[in-house]
Short mmCIF file of C-alpha atoms in Angstrom, two decimals:
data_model
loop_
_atom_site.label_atom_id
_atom_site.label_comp_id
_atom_site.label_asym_id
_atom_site.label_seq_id
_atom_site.Cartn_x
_atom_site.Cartn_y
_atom_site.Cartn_z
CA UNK D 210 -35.87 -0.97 -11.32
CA UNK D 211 -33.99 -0.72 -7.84
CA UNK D 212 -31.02 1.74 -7.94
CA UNK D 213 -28.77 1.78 -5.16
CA UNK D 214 -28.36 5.27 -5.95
CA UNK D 215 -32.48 6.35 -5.31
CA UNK D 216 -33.26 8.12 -2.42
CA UNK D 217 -35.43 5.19 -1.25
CA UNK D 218 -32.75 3.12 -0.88
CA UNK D 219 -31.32 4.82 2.17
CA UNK D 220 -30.98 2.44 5.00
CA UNK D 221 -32.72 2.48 8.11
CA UNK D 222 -31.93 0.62 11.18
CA UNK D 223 -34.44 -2.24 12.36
CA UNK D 224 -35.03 -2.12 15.85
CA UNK D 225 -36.65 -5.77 16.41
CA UNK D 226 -33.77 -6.83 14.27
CA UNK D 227 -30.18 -5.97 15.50
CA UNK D 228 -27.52 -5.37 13.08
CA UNK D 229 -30.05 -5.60 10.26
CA UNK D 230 -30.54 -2.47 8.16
CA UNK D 231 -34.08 -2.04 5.75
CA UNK D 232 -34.12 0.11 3.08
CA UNK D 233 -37.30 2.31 2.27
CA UNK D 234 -38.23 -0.04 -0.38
CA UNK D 235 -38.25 -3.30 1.75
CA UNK D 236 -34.53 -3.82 0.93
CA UNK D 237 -33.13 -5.70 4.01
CA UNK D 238 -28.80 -5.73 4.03
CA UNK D 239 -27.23 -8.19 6.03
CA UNK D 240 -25.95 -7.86 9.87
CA UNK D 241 -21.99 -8.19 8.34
CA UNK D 242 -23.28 -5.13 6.16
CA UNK D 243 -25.26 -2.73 8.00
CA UNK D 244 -24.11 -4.37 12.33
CA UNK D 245 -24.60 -1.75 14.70
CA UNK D 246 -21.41 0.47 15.34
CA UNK D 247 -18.87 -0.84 18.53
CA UNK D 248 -19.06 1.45 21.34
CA UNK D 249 -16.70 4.23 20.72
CA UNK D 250 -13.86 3.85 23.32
CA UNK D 251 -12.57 6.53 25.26
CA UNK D 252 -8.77 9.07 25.28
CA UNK D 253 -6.07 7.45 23.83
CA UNK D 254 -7.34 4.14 22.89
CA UNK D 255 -9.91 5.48 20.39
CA UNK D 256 -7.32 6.50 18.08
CA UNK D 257 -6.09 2.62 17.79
CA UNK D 258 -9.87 2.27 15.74
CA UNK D 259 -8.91 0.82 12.24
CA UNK D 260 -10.62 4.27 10.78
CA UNK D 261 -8.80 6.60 13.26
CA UNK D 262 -5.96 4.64 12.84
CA UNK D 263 -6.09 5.32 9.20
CA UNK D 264 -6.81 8.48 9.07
CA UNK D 265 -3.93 9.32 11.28
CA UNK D 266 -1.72 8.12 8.82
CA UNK D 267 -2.93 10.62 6.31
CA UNK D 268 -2.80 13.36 7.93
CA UNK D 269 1.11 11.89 8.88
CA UNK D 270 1.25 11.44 5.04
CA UNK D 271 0.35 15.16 4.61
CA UNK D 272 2.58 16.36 7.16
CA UNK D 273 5.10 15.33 5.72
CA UNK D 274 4.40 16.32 2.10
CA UNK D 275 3.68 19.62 3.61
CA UNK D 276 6.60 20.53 5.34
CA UNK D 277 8.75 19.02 2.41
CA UNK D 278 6.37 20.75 0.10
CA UNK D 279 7.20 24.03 1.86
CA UNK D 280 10.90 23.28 1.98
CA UNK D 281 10.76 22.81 -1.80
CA UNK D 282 9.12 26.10 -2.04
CA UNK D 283 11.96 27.97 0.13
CA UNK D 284 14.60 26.26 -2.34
CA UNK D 285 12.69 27.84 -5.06
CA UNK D 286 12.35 31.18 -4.24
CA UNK D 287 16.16 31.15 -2.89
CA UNK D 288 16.85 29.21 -6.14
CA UNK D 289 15.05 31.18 -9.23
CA UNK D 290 13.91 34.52 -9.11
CA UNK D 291 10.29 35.60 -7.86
CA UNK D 292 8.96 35.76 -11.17
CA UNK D 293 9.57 32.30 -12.35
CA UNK D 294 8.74 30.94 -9.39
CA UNK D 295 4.96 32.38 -10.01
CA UNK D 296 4.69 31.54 -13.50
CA UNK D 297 5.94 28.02 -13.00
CA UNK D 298 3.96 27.95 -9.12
CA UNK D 299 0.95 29.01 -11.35
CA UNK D 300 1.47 26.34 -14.19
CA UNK D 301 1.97 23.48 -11.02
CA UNK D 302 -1.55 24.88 -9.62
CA UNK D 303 -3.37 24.45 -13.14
CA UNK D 304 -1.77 21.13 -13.69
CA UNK D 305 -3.03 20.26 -10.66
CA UNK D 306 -6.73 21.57 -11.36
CA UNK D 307 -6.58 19.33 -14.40
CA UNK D 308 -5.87 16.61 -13.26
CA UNK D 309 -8.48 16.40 -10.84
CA UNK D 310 -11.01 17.52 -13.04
CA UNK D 311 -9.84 14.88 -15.60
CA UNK D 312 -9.81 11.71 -13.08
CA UNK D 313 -13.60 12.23 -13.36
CA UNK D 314 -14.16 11.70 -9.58
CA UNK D 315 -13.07 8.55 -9.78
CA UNK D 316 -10.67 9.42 -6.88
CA UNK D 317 -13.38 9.00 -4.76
CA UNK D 318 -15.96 6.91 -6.66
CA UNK D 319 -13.28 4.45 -5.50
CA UNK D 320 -12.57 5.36 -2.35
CA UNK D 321 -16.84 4.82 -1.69
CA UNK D 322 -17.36 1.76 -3.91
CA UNK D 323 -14.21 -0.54 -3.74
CA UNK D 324 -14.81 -1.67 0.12
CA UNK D 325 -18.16 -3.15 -0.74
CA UNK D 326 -17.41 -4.40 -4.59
CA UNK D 327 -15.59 -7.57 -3.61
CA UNK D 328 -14.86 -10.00 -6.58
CA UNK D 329 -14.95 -6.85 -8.65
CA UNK D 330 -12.84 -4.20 -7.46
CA UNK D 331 -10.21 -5.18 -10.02
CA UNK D 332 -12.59 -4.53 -12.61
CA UNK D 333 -13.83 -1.48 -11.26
CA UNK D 334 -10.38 0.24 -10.74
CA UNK D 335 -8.58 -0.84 -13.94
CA UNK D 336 -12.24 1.01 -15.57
CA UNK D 337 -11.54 3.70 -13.48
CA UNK D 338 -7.86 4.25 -14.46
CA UNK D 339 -8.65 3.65 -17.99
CA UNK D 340 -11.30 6.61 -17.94
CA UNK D 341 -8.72 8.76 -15.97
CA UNK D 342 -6.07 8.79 -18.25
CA UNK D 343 -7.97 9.36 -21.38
CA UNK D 344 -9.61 11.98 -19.91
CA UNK D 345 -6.81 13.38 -18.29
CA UNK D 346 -4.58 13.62 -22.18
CA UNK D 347 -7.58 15.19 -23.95
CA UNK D 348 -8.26 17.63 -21.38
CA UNK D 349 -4.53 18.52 -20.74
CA UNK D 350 -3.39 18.92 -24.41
CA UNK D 351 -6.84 20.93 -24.67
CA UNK D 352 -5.20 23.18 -22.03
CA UNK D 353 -2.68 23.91 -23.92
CA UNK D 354 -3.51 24.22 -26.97
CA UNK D 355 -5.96 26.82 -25.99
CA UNK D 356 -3.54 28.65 -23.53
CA UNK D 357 -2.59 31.58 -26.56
CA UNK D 358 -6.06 32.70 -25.12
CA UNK D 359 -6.36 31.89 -21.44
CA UNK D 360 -2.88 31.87 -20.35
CA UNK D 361 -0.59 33.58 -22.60
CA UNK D 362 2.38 34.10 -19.97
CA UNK D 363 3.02 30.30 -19.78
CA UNK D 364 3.46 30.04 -23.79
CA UNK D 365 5.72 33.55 -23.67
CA UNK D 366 7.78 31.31 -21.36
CA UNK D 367 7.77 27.53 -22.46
CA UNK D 368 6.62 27.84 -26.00
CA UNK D 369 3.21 26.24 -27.05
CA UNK D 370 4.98 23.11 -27.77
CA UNK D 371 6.59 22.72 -24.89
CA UNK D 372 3.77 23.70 -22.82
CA UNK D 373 1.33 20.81 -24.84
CA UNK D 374 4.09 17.93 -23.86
CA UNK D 375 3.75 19.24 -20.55
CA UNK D 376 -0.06 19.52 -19.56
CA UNK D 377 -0.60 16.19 -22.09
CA UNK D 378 2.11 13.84 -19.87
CA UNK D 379 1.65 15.56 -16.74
CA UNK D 380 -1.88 15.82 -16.31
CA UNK D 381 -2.96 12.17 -16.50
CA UNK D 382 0.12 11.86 -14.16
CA UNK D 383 -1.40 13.87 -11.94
CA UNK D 384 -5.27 12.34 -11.89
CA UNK D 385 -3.75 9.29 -11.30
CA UNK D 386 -1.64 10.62 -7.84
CA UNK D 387 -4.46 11.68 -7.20
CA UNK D 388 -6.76 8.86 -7.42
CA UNK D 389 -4.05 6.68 -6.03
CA UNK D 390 -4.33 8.06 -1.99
CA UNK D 391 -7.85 7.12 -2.01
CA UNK D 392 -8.05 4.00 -3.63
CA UNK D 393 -5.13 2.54 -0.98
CA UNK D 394 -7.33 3.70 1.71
CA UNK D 395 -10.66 2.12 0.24
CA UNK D 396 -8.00 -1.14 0.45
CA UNK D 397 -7.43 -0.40 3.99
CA UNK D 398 -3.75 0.08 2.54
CA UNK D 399 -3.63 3.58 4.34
CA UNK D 400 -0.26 2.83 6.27
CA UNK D 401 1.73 2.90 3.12
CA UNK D 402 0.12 6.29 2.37
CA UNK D 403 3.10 7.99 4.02
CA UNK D 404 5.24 6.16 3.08
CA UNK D 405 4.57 6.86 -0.80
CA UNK D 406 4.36 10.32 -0.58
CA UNK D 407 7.41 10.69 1.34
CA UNK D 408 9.35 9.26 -1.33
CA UNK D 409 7.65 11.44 -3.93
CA UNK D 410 8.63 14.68 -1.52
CA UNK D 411 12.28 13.58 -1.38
CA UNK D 412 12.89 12.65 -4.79
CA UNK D 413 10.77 15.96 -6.42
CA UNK D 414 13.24 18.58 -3.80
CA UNK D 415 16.19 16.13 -5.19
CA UNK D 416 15.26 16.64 -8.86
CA UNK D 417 14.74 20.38 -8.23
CA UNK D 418 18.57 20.52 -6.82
CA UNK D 419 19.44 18.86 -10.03
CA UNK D 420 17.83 21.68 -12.08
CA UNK D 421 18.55 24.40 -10.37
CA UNK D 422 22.88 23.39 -10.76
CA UNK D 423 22.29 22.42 -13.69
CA UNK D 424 20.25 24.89 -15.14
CA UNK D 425 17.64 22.76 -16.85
CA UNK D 426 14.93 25.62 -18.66
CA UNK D 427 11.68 24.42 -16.75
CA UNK D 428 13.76 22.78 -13.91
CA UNK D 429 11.06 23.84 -11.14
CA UNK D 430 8.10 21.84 -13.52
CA UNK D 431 10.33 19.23 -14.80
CA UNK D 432 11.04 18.19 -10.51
CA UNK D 433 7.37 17.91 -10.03
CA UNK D 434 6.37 15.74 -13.19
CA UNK D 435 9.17 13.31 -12.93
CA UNK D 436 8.92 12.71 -9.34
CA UNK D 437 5.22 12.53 -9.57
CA UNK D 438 5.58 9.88 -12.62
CA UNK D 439 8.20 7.16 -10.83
CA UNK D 440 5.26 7.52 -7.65
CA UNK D 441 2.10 6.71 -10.01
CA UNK D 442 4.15 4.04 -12.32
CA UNK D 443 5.96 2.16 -8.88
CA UNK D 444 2.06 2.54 -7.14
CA UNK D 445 0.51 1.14 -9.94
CA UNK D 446 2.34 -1.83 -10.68
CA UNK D 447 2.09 -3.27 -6.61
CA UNK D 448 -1.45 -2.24 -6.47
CA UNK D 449 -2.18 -4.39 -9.42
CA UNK D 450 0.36 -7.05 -8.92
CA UNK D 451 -0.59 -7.75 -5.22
CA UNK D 452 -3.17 -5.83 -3.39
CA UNK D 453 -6.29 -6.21 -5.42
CA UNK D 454 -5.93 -9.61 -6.48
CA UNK D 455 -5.44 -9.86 -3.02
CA UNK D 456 -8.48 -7.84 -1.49
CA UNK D 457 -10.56 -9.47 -4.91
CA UNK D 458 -10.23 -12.82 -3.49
CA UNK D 459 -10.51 -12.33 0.47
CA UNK D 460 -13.92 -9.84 0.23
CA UNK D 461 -17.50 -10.06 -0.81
CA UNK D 462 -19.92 -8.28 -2.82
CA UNK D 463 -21.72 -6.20 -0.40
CA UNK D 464 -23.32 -4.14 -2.36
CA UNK D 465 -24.49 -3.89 -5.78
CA UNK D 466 -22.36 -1.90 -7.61
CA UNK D 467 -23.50 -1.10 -10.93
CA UNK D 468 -22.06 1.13 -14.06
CA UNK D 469 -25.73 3.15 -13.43
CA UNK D 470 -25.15 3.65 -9.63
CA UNK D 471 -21.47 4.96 -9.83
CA UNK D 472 -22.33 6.89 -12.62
CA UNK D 473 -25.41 8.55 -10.75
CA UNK D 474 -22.89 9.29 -7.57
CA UNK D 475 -19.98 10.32 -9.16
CA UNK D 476 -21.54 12.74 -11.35
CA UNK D 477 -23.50 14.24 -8.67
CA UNK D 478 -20.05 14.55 -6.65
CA UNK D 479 -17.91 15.24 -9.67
CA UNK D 480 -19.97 18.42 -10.35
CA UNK D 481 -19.58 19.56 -6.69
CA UNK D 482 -15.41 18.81 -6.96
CA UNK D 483 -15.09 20.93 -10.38
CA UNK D 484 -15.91 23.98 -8.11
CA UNK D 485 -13.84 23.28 -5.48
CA UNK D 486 -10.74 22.38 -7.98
CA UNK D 487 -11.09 25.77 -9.30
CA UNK D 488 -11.25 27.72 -5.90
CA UNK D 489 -7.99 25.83 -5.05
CA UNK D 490 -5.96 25.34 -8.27
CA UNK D 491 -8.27 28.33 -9.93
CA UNK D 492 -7.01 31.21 -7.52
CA UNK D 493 -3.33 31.19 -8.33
CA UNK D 494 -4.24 32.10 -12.09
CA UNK D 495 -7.19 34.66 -10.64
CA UNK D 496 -3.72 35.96 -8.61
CA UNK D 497 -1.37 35.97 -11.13
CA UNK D 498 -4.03 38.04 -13.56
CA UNK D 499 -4.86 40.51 -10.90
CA UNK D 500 -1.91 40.87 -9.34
CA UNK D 501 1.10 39.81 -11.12
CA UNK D 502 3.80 36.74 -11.17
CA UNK D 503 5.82 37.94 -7.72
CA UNK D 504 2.34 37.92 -5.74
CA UNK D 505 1.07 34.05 -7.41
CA UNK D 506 4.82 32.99 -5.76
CA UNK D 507 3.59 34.58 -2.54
CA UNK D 508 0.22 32.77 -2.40
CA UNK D 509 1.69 29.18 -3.91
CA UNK D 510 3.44 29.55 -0.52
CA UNK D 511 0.78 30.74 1.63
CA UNK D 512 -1.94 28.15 0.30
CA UNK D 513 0.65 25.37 0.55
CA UNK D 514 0.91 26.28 4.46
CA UNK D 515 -3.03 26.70 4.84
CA UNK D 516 -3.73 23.40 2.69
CA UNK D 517 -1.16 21.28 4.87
CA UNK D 518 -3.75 22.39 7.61
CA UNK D 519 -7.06 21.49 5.41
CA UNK D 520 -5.59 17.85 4.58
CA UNK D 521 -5.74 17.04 7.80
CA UNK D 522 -9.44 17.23 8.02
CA UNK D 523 -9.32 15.57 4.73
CA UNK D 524 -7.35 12.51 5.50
CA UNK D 525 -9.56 11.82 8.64
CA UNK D 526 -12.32 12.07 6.42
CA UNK D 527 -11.25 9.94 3.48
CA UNK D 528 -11.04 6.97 5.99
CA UNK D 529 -14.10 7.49 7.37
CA UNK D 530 -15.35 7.08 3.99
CA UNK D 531 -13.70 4.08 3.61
CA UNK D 532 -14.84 2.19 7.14
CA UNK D 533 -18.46 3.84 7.06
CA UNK D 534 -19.11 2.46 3.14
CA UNK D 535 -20.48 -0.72 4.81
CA UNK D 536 -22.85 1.02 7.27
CA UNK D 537 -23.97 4.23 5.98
CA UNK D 538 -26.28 4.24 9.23
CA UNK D 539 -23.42 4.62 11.28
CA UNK D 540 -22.43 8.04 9.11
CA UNK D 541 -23.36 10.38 11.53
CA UNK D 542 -22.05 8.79 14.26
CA UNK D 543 -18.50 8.72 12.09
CA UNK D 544 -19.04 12.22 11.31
CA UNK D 545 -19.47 13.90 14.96
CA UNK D 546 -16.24 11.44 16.02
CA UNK D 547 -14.36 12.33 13.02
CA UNK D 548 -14.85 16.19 13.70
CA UNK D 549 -13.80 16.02 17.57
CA UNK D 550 -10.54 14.05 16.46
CA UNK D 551 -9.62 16.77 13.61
CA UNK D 552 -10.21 19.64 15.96
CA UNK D 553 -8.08 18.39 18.52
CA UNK D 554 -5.08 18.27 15.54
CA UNK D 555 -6.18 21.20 13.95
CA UNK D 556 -6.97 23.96 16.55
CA UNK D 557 -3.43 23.85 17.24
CA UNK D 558 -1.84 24.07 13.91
CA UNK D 559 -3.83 26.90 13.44
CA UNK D 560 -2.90 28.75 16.72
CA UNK D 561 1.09 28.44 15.01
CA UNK D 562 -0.01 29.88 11.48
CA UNK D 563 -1.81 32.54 13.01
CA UNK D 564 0.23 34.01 15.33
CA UNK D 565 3.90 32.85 13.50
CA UNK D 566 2.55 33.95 10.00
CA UNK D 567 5.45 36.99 9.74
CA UNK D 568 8.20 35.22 11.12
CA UNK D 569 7.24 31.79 9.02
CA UNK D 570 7.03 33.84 5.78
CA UNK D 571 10.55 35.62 6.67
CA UNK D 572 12.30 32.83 6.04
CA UNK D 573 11.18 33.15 2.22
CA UNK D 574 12.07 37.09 1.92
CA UNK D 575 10.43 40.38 2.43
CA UNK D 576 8.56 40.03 -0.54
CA UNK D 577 6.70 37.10 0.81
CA UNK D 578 6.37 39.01 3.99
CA UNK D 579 5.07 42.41 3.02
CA UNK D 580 2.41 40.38 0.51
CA UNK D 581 1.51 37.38 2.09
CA UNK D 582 1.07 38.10 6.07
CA UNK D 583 -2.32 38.85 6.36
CA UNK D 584 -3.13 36.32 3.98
CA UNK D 585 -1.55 33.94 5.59
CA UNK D 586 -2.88 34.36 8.80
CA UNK D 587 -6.97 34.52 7.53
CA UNK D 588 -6.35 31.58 5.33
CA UNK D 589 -5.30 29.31 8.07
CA UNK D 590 -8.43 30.34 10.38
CA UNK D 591 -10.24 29.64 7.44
CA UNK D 592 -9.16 25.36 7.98
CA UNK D 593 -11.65 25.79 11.40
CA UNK D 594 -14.69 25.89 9.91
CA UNK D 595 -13.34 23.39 6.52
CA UNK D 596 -13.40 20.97 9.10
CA UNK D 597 -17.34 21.31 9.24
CA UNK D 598 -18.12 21.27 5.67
CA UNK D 599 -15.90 18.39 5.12
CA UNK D 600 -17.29 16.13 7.75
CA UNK D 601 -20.30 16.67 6.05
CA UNK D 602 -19.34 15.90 2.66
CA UNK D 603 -17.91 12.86 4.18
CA UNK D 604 -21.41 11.83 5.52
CA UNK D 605 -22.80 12.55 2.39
CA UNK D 606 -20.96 10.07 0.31
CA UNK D 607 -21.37 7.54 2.68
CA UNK D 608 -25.20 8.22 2.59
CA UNK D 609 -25.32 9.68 -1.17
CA UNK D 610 -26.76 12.58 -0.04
CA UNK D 611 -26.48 14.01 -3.53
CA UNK D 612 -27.67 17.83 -2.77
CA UNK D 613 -25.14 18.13 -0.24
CA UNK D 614 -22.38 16.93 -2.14
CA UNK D 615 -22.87 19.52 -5.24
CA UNK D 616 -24.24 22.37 -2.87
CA UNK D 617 -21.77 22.48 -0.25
CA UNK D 618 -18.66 22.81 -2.97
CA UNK D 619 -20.33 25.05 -5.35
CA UNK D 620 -21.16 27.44 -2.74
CA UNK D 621 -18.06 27.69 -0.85
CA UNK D 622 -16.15 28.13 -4.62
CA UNK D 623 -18.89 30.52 -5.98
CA UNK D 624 -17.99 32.75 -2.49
CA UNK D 625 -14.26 32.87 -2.52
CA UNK D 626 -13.50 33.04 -6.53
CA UNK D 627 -16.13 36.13 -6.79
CA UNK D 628 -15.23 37.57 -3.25
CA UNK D 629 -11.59 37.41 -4.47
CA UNK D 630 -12.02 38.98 -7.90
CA UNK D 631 -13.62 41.82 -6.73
CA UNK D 632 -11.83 42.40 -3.32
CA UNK D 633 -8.06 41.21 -4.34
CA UNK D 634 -7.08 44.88 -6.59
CA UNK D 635 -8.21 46.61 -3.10
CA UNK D 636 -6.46 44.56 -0.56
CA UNK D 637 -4.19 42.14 -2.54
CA UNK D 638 -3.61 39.04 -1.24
CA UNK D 639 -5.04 39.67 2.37
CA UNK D 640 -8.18 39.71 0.74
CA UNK D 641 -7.92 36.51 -1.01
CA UNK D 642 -7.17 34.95 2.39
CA UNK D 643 -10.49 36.87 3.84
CA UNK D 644 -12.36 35.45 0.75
CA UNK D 645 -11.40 31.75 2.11
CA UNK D 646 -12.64 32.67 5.61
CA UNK D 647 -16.16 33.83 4.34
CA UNK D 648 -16.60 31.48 1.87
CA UNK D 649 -15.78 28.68 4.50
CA UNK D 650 -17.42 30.11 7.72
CA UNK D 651 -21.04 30.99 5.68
CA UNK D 652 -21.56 27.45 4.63
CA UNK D 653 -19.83 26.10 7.93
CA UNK D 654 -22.85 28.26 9.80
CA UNK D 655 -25.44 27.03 7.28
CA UNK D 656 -25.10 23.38 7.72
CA UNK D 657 -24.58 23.87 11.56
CA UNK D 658 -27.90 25.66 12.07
CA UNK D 659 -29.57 23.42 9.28
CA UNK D 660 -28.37 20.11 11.53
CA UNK D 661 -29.88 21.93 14.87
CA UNK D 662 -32.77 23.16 13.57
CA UNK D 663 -33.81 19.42 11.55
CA UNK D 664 -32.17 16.99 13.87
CA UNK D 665 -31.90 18.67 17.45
CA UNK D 666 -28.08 18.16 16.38
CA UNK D 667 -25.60 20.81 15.00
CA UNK D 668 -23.61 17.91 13.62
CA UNK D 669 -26.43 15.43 12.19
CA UNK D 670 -27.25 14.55 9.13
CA UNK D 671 -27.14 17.19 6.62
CA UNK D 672 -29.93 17.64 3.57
CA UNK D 673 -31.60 14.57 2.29
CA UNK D 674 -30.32 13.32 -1.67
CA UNK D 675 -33.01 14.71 -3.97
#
């Protein structure tokens, strides 16, 4: 039986037959599917593309999280003391893992599948919320209840009940913020993107004001779940109400989407995103273990600066996704365009991070100075080569190039989680932020000399889907 998830089903341009694609096994997709790409236009005007245009506005939509974000995370650690700030940074950073572990990949099963499923992207997102939220109460109250054992500083400071209300509400919460970005790009809703999350930014630093005069035990947690709940329920009720009836009735069926061949591609990608969700919500509990509460404040801040710089990349990406789903021929293409663009807004960011890493932690204390400099500063070089292993992950979910989306996450987490555990006791912090670099720059170097060696191309397509 044809799977649109075999490897035989990856398309291949006809030459006698323009803007017709033919898949190994004598599939042929339409011209409005699989038309060759537009000529890619030159300077300025290329970023008015519908996919750079997109993609713009979430990295805009990060930006400003970000810099909210980190002005949250001043008030905090000018607000509450150095050790609450790490146990509740640390509890944030797990609820955070959670929750994107417990959406199931649906954030972007969505983001691949709902620009080609037509008719049935209603059905396919209200199954995909469904599965989110159960998922997301069983594994958060799981959490909890087993935290006595695995994190025993939260219960000594919420209580075990307290701490299973918590991870139970705020997880699904959070697989559902999640999974919300991505599915208003795969509705080429991306403009609203900031526009959301600037709301959420305001309202969670105007909560934590609240708590912090009022004195509200939990304050700094309480800010984040409540904002992050009026976001999802507001979201959720428009994108039902009005956008996918809307994009149900105005799109077509593309390609066949099938309970089998989402299954087969989020599984495969889900796998890959459990590692990465524990290198980047994991390493604030590996920090507060090894190092203690006042150093997990000092890298919440430091990895909210770095990962301001890595959503860039990430929001350029997610669009591509969502305007290559239709034409996975065209993925490498996307890809090398896609990296040029994010280097142009990264390189710079970087430049500021790296050489205004003291003076930008200052403003937080000499704590966050002394710990989190060097940390700081090898983190953010670390975002130059991200932006090479997540154009390719990019590629591969438009082309369902299943190895590469498990290998190039699992390796990258299996580098910095063991490079940090072993090197963080020696050189605190600063060798977390060297563990990001390696990890990063190894598989960066791999999949560079893989695409030059294979395709003549540093930047072409990566390994095939086994």
């Amino acid at each position: 039986m044809w799977s649109p998830f075999s490897q035989s089903t990856l398309p291949i341009r006809l030459p006698q037959q323009s803007g017709a694609l033919r898949t190994a096994d004598n599939l042929v997709l339409p011209p409005a599917v699989g038309g060759p790409p537009l000529p890619e236009a030159k300077g300025l005007a290329a970023w008015n593309a519908p996919v750079h245009r997109d993609g713009l506005a979430l990295v805009l939509s990060s930006g400003l999280s970000s810099v909210i974000g980190l002005g949250y995370w001043v008030l905090v650690a000018r607000l509450f003391s150095p050790a609450e700030a790490g146990i509740n940074s640390a509890a944030l950073a797990t609820l955070s893992m959670l929750g994107g572990i417990a959406h199931l990949n649906m954030q972007n099963a969505l983001l691949r599948f709902v620009p080609v499923a037509g008719p049935r992207s209603t059905r396919l997102v209200t199954v995909g919320y469904v599965v989110a939220i159960v998922a997301a109460v069983l594994i958060g109250a799981g959490f909890a209840l087993g935290a006595p054992l695995w994190a025993p500083e939260m219960v000594g400071v919420a209580g075990l009940g307290a701490l299973v209300v918590f991870f139970a509400v705020g997880t699904p919460l959070m697989a559902l913020f999640d999974v919300q970005d991505n599915l208003l790009t795969a509705l080429h809703r991306a403009m609203l993107v900031p526009l959301e999350n600037l709301i959420f930014s305001v309202l969670k630093v105007g909560l934590l004001l609240v708590a912090a005069v009022l004195v509200v035990p939990g304050g700094i947690g309480l800010s984040w779940i409540l904002a992050t709940g009026v976001a999802v329920v507001v979201m959720t009720v428009w994108i039902f109400a009005s956008v996918l009836p809307e994009h149900s009735a105005s799109t077509r069926e593309t390609e066949p989407v099938t309970v089998r061949g989402i299954a087969h591609f989020a599984g495969t990608d889900y796998a890959g995103s459990i590692f990465w969700h524990a290198a980047i919500y994991g390493l604030p509990l590996l920090v507060l273990a090894r190092l203690g509460a006042p150093e997990a404040a000092t890298y919440q801040i430091v990895w909210t600066m770095t990962m301001a710089i890595y959503l860039v990349v990430t929001g350029m990406t997610q669009s591509m996704v969502a305007h290559a789903a239709t034409d996975p021929a065209s993925a490498d293409a996307a890809r090398r365009s896609t990296t040029r663009r994010a280097l142009m807004l990264t390189v710079p960011a970087v430049v500021v991070l790296t050489l205004g890493a003291y003076p930008i932690l200052s403003i937080f204390g000499e704590h966050y100075t002394e710990t989190g400099t060097g940390a700081l500063v090898l983190a953010s070089l670390s975002a130059l080569p991200n932006i090479v292993t997540a154009s390719a992950l990019a590629a591969a979910r438009v082309q369902r190039r299943m190895r590469v989306l498990f290998g190039v996450p699992a390796a990258i987490a299996t580098i910095v989680i063991g490079m940090s555990w072993v090197v963080a006791t020696w050189w605190g912090l600063t060798g977390v932020g060297l563990s990001w670099l390696v990890g990063q720059s190894v598989v960066a170097l791999a999949l560079l000399v893989h695409g030059r060696i294979r395709h003549g191309n540093a930047l072409a397509a990566a390994p095939a889907a086994v």
